[in-house]
XYZ file of C-alpha atoms in Angstrom:
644
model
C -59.015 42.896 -25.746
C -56.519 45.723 -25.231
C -56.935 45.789 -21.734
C -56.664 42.341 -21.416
C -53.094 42.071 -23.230
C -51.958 44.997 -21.027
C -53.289 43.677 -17.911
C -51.121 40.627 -19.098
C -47.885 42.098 -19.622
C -48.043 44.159 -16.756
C -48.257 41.233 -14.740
C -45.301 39.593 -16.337
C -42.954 42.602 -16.060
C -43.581 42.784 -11.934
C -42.971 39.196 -12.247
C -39.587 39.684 -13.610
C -38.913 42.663 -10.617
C -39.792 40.112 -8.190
C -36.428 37.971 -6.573
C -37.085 34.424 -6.881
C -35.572 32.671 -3.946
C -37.738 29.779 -4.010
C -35.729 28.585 -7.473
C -32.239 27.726 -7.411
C -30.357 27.566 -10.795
C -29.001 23.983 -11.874
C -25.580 22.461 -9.814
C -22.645 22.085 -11.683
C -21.819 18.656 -13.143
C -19.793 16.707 -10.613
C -17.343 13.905 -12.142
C -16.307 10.913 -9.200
C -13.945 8.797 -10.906
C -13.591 5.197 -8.316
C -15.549 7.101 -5.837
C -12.830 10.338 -5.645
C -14.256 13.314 -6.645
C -12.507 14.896 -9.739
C -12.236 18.632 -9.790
C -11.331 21.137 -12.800
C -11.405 24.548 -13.808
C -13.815 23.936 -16.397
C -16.976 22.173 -15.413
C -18.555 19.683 -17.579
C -21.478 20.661 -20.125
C -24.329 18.890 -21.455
C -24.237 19.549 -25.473
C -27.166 17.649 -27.325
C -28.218 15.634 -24.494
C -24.314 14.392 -23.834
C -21.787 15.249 -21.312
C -18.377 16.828 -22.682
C -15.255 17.215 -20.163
C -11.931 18.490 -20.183
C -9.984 15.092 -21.972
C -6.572 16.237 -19.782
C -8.951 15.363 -16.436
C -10.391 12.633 -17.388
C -7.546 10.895 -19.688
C -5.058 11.417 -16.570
C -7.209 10.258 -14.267
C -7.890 7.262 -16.177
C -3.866 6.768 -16.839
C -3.510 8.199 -20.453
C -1.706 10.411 -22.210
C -2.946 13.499 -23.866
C -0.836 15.188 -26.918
C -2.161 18.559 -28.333
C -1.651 19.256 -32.026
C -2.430 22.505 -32.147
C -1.435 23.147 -36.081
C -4.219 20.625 -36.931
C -6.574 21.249 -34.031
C -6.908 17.823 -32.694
C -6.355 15.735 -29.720
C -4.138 12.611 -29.092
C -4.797 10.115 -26.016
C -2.472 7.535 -25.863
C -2.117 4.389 -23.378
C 0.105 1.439 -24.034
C -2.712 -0.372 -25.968
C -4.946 2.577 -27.137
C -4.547 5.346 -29.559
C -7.752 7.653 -29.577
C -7.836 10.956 -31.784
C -10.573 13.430 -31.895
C -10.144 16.791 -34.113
C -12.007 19.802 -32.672
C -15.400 19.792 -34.360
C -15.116 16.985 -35.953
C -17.802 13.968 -35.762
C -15.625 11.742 -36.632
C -12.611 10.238 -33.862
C -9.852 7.452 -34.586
C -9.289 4.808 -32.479
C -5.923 2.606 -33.206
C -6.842 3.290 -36.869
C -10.330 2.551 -36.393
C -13.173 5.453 -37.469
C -15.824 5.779 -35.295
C -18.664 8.290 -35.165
C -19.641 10.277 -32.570
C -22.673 12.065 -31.631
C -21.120 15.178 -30.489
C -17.769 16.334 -31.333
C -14.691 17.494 -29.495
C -15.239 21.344 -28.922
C -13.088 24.103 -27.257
C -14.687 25.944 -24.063
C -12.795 28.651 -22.393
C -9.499 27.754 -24.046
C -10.101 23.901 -22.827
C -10.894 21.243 -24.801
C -13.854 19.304 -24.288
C -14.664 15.587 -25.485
C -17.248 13.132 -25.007
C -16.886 12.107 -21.574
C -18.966 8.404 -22.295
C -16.855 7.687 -25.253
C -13.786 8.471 -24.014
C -14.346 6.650 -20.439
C -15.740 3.267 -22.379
C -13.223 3.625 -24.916
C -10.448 3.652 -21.849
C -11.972 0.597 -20.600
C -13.771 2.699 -17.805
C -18.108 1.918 -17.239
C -19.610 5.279 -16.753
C -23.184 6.203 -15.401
C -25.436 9.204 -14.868
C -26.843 9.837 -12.087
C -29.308 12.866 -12.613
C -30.454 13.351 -9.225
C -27.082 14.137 -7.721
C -26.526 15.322 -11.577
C -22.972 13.260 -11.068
C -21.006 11.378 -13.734
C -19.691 7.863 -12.336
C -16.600 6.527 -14.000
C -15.287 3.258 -12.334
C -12.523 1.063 -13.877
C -13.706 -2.360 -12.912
C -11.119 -3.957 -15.617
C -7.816 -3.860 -15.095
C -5.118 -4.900 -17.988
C -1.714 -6.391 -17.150
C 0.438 -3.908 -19.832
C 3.845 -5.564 -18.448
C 5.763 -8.751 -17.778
C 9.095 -8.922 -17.012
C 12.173 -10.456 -14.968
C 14.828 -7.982 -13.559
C 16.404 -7.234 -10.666
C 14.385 -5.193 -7.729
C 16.338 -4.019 -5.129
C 18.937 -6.616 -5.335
C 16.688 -9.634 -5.940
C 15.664 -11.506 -9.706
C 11.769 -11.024 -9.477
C 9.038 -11.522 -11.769
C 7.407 -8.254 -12.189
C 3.587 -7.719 -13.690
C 2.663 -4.153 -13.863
C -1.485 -2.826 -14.509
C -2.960 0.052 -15.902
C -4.705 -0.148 -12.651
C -4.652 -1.526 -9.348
C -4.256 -5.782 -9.736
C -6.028 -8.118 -7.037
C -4.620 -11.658 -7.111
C -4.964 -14.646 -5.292
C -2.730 -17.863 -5.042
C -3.634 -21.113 -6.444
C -2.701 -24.450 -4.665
C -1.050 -26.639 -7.709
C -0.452 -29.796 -5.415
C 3.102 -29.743 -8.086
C 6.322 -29.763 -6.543
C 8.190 -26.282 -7.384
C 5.547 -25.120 -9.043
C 3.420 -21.826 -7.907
C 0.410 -20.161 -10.066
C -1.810 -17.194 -8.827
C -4.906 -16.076 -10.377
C -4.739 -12.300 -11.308
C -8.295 -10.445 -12.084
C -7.113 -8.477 -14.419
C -7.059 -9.032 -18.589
C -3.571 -9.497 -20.435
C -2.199 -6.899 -22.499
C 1.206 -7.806 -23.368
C 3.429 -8.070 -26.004
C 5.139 -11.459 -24.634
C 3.397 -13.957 -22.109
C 6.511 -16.625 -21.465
C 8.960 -16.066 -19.509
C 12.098 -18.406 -20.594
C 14.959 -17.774 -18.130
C 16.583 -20.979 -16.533
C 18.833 -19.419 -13.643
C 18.892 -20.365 -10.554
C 15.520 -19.081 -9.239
C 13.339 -19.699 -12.316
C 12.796 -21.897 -14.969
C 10.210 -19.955 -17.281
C 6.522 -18.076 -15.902
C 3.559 -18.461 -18.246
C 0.886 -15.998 -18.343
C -2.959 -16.993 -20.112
C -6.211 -15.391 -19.282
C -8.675 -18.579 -18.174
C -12.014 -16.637 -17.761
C -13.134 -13.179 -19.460
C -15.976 -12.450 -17.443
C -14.843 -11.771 -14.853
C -11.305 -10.898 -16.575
C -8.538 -13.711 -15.007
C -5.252 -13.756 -15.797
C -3.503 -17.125 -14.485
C -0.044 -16.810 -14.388
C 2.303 -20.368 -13.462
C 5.689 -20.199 -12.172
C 8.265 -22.942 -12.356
C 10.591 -22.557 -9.560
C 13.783 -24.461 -9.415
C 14.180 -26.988 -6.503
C 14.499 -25.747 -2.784
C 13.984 -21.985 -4.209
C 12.451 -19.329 -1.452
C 10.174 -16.722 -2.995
C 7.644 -13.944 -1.829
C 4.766 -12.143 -3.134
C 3.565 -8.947 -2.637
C 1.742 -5.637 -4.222
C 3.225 -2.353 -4.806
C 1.721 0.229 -2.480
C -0.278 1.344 -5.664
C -1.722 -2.249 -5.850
C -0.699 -1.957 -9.676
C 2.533 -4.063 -9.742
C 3.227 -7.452 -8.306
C 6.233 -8.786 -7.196
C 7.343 -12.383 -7.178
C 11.055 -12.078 -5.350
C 13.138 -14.630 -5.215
C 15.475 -14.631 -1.796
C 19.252 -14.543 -2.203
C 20.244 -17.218 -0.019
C 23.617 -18.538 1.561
C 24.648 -21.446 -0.601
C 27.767 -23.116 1.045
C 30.209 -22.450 3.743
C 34.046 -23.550 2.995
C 36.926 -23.553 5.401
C 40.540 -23.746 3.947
C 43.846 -24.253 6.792
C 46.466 -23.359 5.420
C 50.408 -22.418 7.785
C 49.765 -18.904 9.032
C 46.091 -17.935 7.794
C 42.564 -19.113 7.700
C 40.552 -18.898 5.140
C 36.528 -19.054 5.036
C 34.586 -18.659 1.710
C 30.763 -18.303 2.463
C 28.668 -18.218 -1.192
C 25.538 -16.428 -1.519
C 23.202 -17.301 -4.537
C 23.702 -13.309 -5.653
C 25.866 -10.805 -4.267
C 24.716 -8.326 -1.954
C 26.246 -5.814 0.777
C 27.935 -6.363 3.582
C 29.165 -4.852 6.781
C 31.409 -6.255 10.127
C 32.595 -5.190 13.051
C 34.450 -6.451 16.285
C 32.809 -6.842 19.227
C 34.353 -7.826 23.107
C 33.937 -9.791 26.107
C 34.338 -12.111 24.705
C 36.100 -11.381 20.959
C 34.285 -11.244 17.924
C 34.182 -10.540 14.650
C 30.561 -10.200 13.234
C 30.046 -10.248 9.832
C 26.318 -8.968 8.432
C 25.271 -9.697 4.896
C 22.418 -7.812 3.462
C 19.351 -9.049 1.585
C 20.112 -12.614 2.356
C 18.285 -16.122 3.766
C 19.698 -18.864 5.587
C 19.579 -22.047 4.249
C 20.253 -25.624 5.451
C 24.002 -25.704 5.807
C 25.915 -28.740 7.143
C 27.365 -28.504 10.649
C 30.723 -26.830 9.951
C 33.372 -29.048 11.120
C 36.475 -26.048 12.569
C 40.151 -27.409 12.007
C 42.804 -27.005 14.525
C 44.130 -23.054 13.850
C 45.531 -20.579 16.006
C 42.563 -17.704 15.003
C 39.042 -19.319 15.674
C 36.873 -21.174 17.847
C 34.268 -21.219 16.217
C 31.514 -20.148 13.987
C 28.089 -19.241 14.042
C 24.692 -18.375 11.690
C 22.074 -17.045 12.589
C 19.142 -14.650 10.426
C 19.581 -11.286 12.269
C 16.728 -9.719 10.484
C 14.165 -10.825 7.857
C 16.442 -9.965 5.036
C 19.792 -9.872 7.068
C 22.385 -13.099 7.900
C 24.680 -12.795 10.864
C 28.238 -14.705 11.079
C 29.940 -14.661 13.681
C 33.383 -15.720 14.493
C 34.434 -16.339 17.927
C 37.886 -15.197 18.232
C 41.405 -16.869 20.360
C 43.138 -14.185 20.268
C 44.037 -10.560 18.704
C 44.673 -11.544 14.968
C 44.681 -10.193 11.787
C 41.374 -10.346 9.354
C 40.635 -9.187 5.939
C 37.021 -9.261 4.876
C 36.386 -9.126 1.037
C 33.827 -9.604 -1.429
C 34.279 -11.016 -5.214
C 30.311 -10.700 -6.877
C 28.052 -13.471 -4.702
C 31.259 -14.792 -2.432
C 32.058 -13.293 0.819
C 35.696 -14.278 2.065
C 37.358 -13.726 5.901
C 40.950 -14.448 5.853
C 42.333 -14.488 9.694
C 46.187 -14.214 9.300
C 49.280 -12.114 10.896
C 49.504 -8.966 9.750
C 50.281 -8.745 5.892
C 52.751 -6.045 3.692
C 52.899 -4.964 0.218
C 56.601 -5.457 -0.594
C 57.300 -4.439 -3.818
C 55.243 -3.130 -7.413
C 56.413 -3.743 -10.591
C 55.533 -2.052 -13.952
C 56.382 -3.174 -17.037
C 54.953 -2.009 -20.383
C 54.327 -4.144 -23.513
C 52.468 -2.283 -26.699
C 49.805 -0.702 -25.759
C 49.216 -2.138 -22.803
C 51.345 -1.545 -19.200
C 51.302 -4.093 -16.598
C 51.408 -4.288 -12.580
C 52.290 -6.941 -10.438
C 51.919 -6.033 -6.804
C 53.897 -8.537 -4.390
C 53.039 -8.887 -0.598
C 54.682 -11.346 2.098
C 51.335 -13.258 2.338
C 48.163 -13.714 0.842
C 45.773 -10.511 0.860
C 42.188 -9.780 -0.115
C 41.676 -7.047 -2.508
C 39.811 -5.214 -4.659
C 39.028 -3.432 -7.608
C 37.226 -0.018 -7.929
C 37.625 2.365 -11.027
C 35.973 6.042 -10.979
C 35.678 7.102 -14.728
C 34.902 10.810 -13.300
C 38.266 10.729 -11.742
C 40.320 9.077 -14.066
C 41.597 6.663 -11.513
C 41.848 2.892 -10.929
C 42.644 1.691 -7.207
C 43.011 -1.407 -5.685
C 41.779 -1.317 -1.512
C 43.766 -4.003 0.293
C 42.096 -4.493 4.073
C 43.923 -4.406 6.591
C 47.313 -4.453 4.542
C 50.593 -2.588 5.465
C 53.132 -0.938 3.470
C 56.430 -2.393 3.449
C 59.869 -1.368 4.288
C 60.628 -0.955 0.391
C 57.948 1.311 -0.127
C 57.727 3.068 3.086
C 59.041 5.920 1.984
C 57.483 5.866 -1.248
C 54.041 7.751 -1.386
C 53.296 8.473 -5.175
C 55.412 6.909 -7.663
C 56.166 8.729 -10.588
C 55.420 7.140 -13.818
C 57.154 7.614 -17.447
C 53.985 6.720 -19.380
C 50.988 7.927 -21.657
C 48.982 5.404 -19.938
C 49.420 6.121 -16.250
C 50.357 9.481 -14.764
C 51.641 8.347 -11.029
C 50.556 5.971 -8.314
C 49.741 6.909 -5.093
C 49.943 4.812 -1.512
C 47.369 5.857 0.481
C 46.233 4.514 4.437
C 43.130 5.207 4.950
C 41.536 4.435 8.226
C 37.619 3.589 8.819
C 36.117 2.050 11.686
C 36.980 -1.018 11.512
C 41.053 -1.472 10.228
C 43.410 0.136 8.191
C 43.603 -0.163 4.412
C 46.223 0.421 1.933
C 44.833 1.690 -1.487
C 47.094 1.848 -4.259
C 45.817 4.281 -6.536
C 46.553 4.789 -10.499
C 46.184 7.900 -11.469
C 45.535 7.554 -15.408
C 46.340 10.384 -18.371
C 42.738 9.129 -19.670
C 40.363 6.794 -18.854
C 41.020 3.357 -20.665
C 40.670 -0.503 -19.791
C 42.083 -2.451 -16.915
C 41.656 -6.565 -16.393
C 42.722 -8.082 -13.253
C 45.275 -11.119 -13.889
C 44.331 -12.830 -10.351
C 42.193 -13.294 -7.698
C 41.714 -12.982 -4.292
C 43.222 -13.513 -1.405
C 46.562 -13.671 -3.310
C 50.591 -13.165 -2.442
C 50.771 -11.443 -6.337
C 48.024 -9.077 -7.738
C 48.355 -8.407 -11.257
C 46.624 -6.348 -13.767
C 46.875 -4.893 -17.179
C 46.186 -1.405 -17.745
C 45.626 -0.589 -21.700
C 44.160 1.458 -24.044
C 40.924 1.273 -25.730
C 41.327 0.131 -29.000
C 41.280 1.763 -32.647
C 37.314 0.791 -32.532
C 36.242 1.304 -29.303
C 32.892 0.309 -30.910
C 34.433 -3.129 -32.311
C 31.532 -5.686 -30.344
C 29.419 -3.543 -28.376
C 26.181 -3.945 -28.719
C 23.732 -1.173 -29.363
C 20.458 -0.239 -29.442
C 18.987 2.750 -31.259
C 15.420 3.829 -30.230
C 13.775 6.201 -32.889
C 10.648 7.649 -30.312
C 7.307 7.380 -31.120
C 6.228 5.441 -34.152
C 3.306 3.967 -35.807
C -0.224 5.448 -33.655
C 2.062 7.528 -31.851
C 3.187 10.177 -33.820
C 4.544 12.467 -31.005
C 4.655 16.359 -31.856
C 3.657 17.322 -35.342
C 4.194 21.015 -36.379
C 3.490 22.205 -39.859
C 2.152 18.752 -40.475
C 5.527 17.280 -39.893
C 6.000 14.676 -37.194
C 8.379 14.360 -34.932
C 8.367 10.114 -34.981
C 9.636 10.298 -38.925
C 12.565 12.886 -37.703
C 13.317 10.197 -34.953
C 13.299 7.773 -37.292
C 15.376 8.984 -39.901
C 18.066 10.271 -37.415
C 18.155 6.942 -35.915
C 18.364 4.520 -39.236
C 21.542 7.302 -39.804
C 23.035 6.510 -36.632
C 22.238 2.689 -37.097
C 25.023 2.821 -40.004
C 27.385 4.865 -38.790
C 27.581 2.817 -35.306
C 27.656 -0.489 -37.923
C 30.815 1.174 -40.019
C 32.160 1.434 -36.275
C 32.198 -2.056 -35.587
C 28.909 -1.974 -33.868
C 26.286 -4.441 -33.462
C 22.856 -2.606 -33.648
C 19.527 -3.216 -32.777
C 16.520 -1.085 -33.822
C 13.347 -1.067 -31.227
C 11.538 0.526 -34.915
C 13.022 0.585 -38.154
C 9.684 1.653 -39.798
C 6.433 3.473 -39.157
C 5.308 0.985 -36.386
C 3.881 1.357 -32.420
C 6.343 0.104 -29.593
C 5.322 -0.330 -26.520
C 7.808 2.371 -24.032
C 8.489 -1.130 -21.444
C 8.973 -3.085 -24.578
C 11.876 -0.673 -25.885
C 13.874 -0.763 -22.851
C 12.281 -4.578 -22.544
C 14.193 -5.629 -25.540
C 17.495 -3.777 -24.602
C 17.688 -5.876 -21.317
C 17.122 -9.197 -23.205
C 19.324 -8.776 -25.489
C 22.171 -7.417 -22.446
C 22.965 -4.589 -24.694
C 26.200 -2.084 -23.995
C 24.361 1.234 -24.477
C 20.893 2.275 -25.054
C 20.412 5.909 -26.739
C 16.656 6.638 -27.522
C 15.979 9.822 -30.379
C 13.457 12.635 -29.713
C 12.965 15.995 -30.427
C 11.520 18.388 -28.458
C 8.321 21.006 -28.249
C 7.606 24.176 -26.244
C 4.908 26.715 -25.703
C 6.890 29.030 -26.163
C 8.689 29.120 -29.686
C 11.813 30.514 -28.213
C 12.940 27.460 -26.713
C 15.720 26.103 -28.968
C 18.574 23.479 -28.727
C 19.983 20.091 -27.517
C 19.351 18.249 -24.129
C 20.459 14.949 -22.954
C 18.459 12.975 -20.688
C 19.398 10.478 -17.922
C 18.152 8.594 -15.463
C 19.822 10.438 -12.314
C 22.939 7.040 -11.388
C 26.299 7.831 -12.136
C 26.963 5.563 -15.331
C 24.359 7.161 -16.988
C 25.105 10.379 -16.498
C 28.579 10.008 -17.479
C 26.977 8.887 -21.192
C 24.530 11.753 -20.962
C 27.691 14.139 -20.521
C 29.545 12.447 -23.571
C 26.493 12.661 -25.819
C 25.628 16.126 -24.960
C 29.366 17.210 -25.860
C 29.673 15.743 -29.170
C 25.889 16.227 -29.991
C 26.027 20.368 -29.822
C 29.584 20.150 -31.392
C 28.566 18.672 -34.413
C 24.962 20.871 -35.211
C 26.010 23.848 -33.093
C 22.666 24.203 -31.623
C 22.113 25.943 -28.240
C 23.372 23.929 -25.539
C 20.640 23.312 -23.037
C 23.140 20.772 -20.858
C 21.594 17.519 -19.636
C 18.819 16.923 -17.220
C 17.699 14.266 -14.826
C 14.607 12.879 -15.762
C 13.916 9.873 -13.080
C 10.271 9.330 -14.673
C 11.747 8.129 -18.183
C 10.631 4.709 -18.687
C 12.914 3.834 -21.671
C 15.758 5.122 -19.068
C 15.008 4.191 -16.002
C 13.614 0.497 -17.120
C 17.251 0.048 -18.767
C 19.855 -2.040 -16.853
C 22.654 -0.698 -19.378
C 23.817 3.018 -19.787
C 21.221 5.026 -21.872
C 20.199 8.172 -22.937
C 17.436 10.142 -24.105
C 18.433 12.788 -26.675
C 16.617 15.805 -27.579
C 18.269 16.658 -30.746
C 16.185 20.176 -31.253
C 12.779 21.740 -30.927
C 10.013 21.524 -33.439
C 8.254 24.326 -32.010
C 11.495 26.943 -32.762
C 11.575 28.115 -36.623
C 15.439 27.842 -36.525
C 15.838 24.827 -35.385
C 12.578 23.594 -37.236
C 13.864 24.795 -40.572
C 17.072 22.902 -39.637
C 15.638 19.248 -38.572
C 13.963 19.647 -42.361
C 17.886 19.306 -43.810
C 18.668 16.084 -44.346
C 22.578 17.266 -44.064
C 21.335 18.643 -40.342
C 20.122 15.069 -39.418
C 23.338 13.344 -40.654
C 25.317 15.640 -38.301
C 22.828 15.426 -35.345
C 23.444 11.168 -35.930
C 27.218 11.936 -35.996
C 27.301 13.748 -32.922
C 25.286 10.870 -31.381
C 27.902 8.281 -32.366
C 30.549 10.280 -31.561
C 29.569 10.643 -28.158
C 28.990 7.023 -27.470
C 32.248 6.592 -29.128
C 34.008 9.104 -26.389
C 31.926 7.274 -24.020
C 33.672 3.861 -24.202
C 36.708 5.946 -24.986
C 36.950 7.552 -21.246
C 36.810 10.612 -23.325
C 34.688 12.496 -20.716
C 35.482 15.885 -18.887
């Protein structure tokens, strides 16, 4: 028997010294998520019979969210309609409130944290297979949600916009109804509005109603006003469609008068512009941007000493032509006021003679010329300057020798007459050069023999009437960072209800995306501001690091020039008031609550959680008063022209 169990073991031990290169060791889990391969630097593992996976891969991939809260050892994933939280070796996971049980919990593996790749695909509206020959987890998102419907303005044209969480396929639906266009969408809706009511001259109201839920259809109606031209087409990310509505040229008008011309050509919106002469024969050609031809009535030319005639034509898919065929070398001013272009053909026009005269507050100018002239208004808040560009105006023999013009005045410094030559004319701009920024109204309109406008200061309460609104972050599901079991969406809140009053003792009208503990969706924050065509939008956050050094204040902006003027303002009077490090402000172009706003807004970062100082100074209640003061203070310089 002894020999036997010797014999035995002997055999096994030369078994073990003998390489093996017939057996290969198990592959590593792939993960294909819509047939793309998904790598990381943690493979998946198979725990109890179930696959867990790093939830940053998969949640991005699947176009989530993922928070870590690392004081409590648990997990956020957020989308716009889902809130899923798992706690590290924990059973039990929340989704939007709900308990659920799982049979494996979220665990940590080589510092990342692993979840339950089935649950969290299904649960993220995903279908997810095993294949265990390939050993290959499949993850396809057959069901798309529409998260977003909306009506703004995309690059220069009203358009109904409906934005996924994943690519949309639609198809259009023949309604047989006058002005009336509908397009099936297989997607499910996931909105927080589904009517559209907007009556301008494009659209009467869209309607949005699933019809069928498997498969998911959306139907979506649009009721187009008469003789309206529309187009519609995918983003190159197939997950937001466009309906466009094209700007189109409304009327032509043609006014003789002794000496000039005047033509008046009205587009539906405005738009840019450009013209130039050409020879052989004359002609001035006059190219508006983003713009259809409609059905205009054969122009009818009156007997004038400047034209011959004048001619339409659609240059480019989005781009009309005018031209006017010329009698002889003449004078021409071209000018736009909002959605009407204007071409006065004249002799050559002077400024003669400006007049200032100050009542109150307020100082008016009255600029005379020998003729009537096309102008315009420009301010530059940066520069602290108002000016007025005249094309193809002259200075007059009064003024000829008077360049800047020296005023006696806490309103306006001096004025300055400046030619300035570009490639098509010379312009006169008369330039006011201002102490500090205030508020300017033109008194008349173009093409006039008298422009006249009132310079004046901003008043007492440069708040009086503006309308607000205050955006605490996070909220409800979404409770943003939490340190020391504190989170961040009650500091937002708090901090904003404070600046909610003292914007209302400033004569401001507010509006609150939260005033309590509840979810907002981000589009439906800066959604609501839009609506509602508020002033100013200013959205509360505070901040979080890795490293707990980081400390202090940022404002941030989506990078146009309006809104980083308010950024700068904010900023300023923010770190004045709570004397925390001064971290400047920073473009952040991904920002939807900034970038989805029409109005000047601001994201600010009042401190960071993460940082003991500043975390022991976000507990004071005193501390969040001043952080709200500093916020109204610097939308209060803001409207003042109060920025450096």
């Amino acid at each position: 028997m002894f020999k036997k169990i010797f014999a035995a073991n002997v055999i096994f031990i030369l078994m073990l010294c003998i390489p093996v290169y017939g057996l290969a060791a198990l592959s590593p889990i792939e993960i294909y998520i819509n047939d793309a391969k998904i790598n990381s630097d943690v493979p998946p593992v198979i725990i109890n019979g179930r696959t867990l996976a790093p939830v940053r891969v998969i949640s991005e991939n699947l176009g989530a969210e993922v928070y870590w809260d690392n004081d409590n050892r648990l997990v956020q994933i957020i989308t716009t309609t889902k809130t899923i939280i798992l706690k590290i070796d924990d059973k039990k996971a929340l989704v939007n409130g709900q308990e659920i049980l799982l049979d494996v919990p979220a665990t940590i593996i080589n510092n990342r944290t692993m979840v339950p790749l089935r649950f969290l695909g299904e649960t993220l509206g995903a279908e997810v297979k095993w294949d265990n020959d390939l050993r290959r987890v499949i993850i396809n998102r057959n069901r798309a949600k529409i998260i977003d419907f909306s009506y703004e303005v995309v690059e220069g044209k009203p358009s109904v916009i409906i934005k996924g969480d994943g690519p949309l396929e639609y198809t259009e639906v023949e309604t047989q109804i006058a002005n009336k266009l509908a397009i099936d969408v297989t997607a499910n809706l996931d909105t927080l509005k589904n009517v559209l009511n907007i009556d301008d001259d494009f659209l009467d109201k869209a309607v949005a109603g699933e019809i069928s839920n498997e498969p998911a259809i959306t139907r979506i109606i649009f009721d187009l006003k008469p003789e309206v031209s529309s187009r519609i087409y995918s983003s190159s990310d197939k997950k937001t469609i466009f309906l466009t509505f094209d700007n189109v040229l409304e009327d032509v008008t043609i006014e003789n008068q002794p000496d000039e011309l005047l033509i008046k050509l009205k587009a539906t919106n405005a738009s840019d512009m450009n013209y130039f002469l050409l020879s052989n024969p004359d002609r001035l050609v006059l190219d508006i941007d983003d713009l259809k031809l409609s059905a205009i009535a054969p122009l009818e030319i009156p007997k004038n000493d400047f034209i011959n005639d004048i001619r339409f034509g659609q240059f480019s898919e989005n781009t009309v032509r005018v031209v006017f065929d010329l009698k002889n070398d003449i004078n021409y001013q071209v000018f736009r006021d909002d959605n009407v272009f204007s071409v006065i053909f004249s002799e050559v026009h002077t400024v003669e003679d400006i007049e200032i005269t100050r009542e109150g507050d307020a100082t008016f100018i009255e600029i005379t010329a020998d003729g009537k002239i096309g102008y315009e208004l420009k301010a530059d808040k940066s520069k602290k300057q108002f000016k007025i560009v005249m094309p193809g105006v002259a200075i007059g023999e009064n003024l000829l020798n008077q360049n800047i013009i020296r005023i006696a005045d806490d309103i306006i410094e001096y004025i300055e007459l400046v030619k300035v030559k570009d490639t098509r004319s010379y312009n006169l701009e008369i330039v006011f050069n201002l102490n500090s920024f205030v508020n300017c109204e033109m008194l008349s309109s173009p093409p006039s023999s008298r422009v006249r406008l009132e310079i004046y200061k901003s008043s007492l309460k440069p708040l009086e009437g503006k309308l607000i609104v205050v955006d605490p972050g996070h909220g409800g599901s979404e409770p943003g960072a939490i340190v020391n079991n504190i989170k961040e969406k009650d500091l937002n809140l708090d901090i904003g209800l404070k600046l909610q009053k003292l914007l209302e003792d400033n004569g401001a009208k507010v509006h609150m995306t939260r005033d309590s503990d509840i979810f907002v969706d981000l589009y439906a924050r800066a959604g609501i501001a839009n609506e509602i065509n508020a002033d100013l939008f200013v959205s509360v956050h505070n901040n979080t690091a890795t490293s707990t050094a980081a400390s202090g204040t940022e404002t941030l902006y989506f990078p146009v020039p309006e809104k980083k003027l308010l950024a700068q303002a904010v900023q300023k009077a923010v770190v004045s008031y709570i004397n925390l490090n001064d971290r400047g402000i920073v473009e952040r172009p991904g920002l939807v609550v900034t970038r989805e706003t029409k109005m000047p807004s601001v994201l600010v970062e009042v401190g960071f959680m993460t940082n003991e100082n500043d975390f022991v100074l976000l507990m004071n209640d005193d501390f969040r008063q001043k952080a709200a003061e500093g916020i109204c203070q610097g939308i209060i310089d803001y409207f003042s022209g109060k920025i450096n």
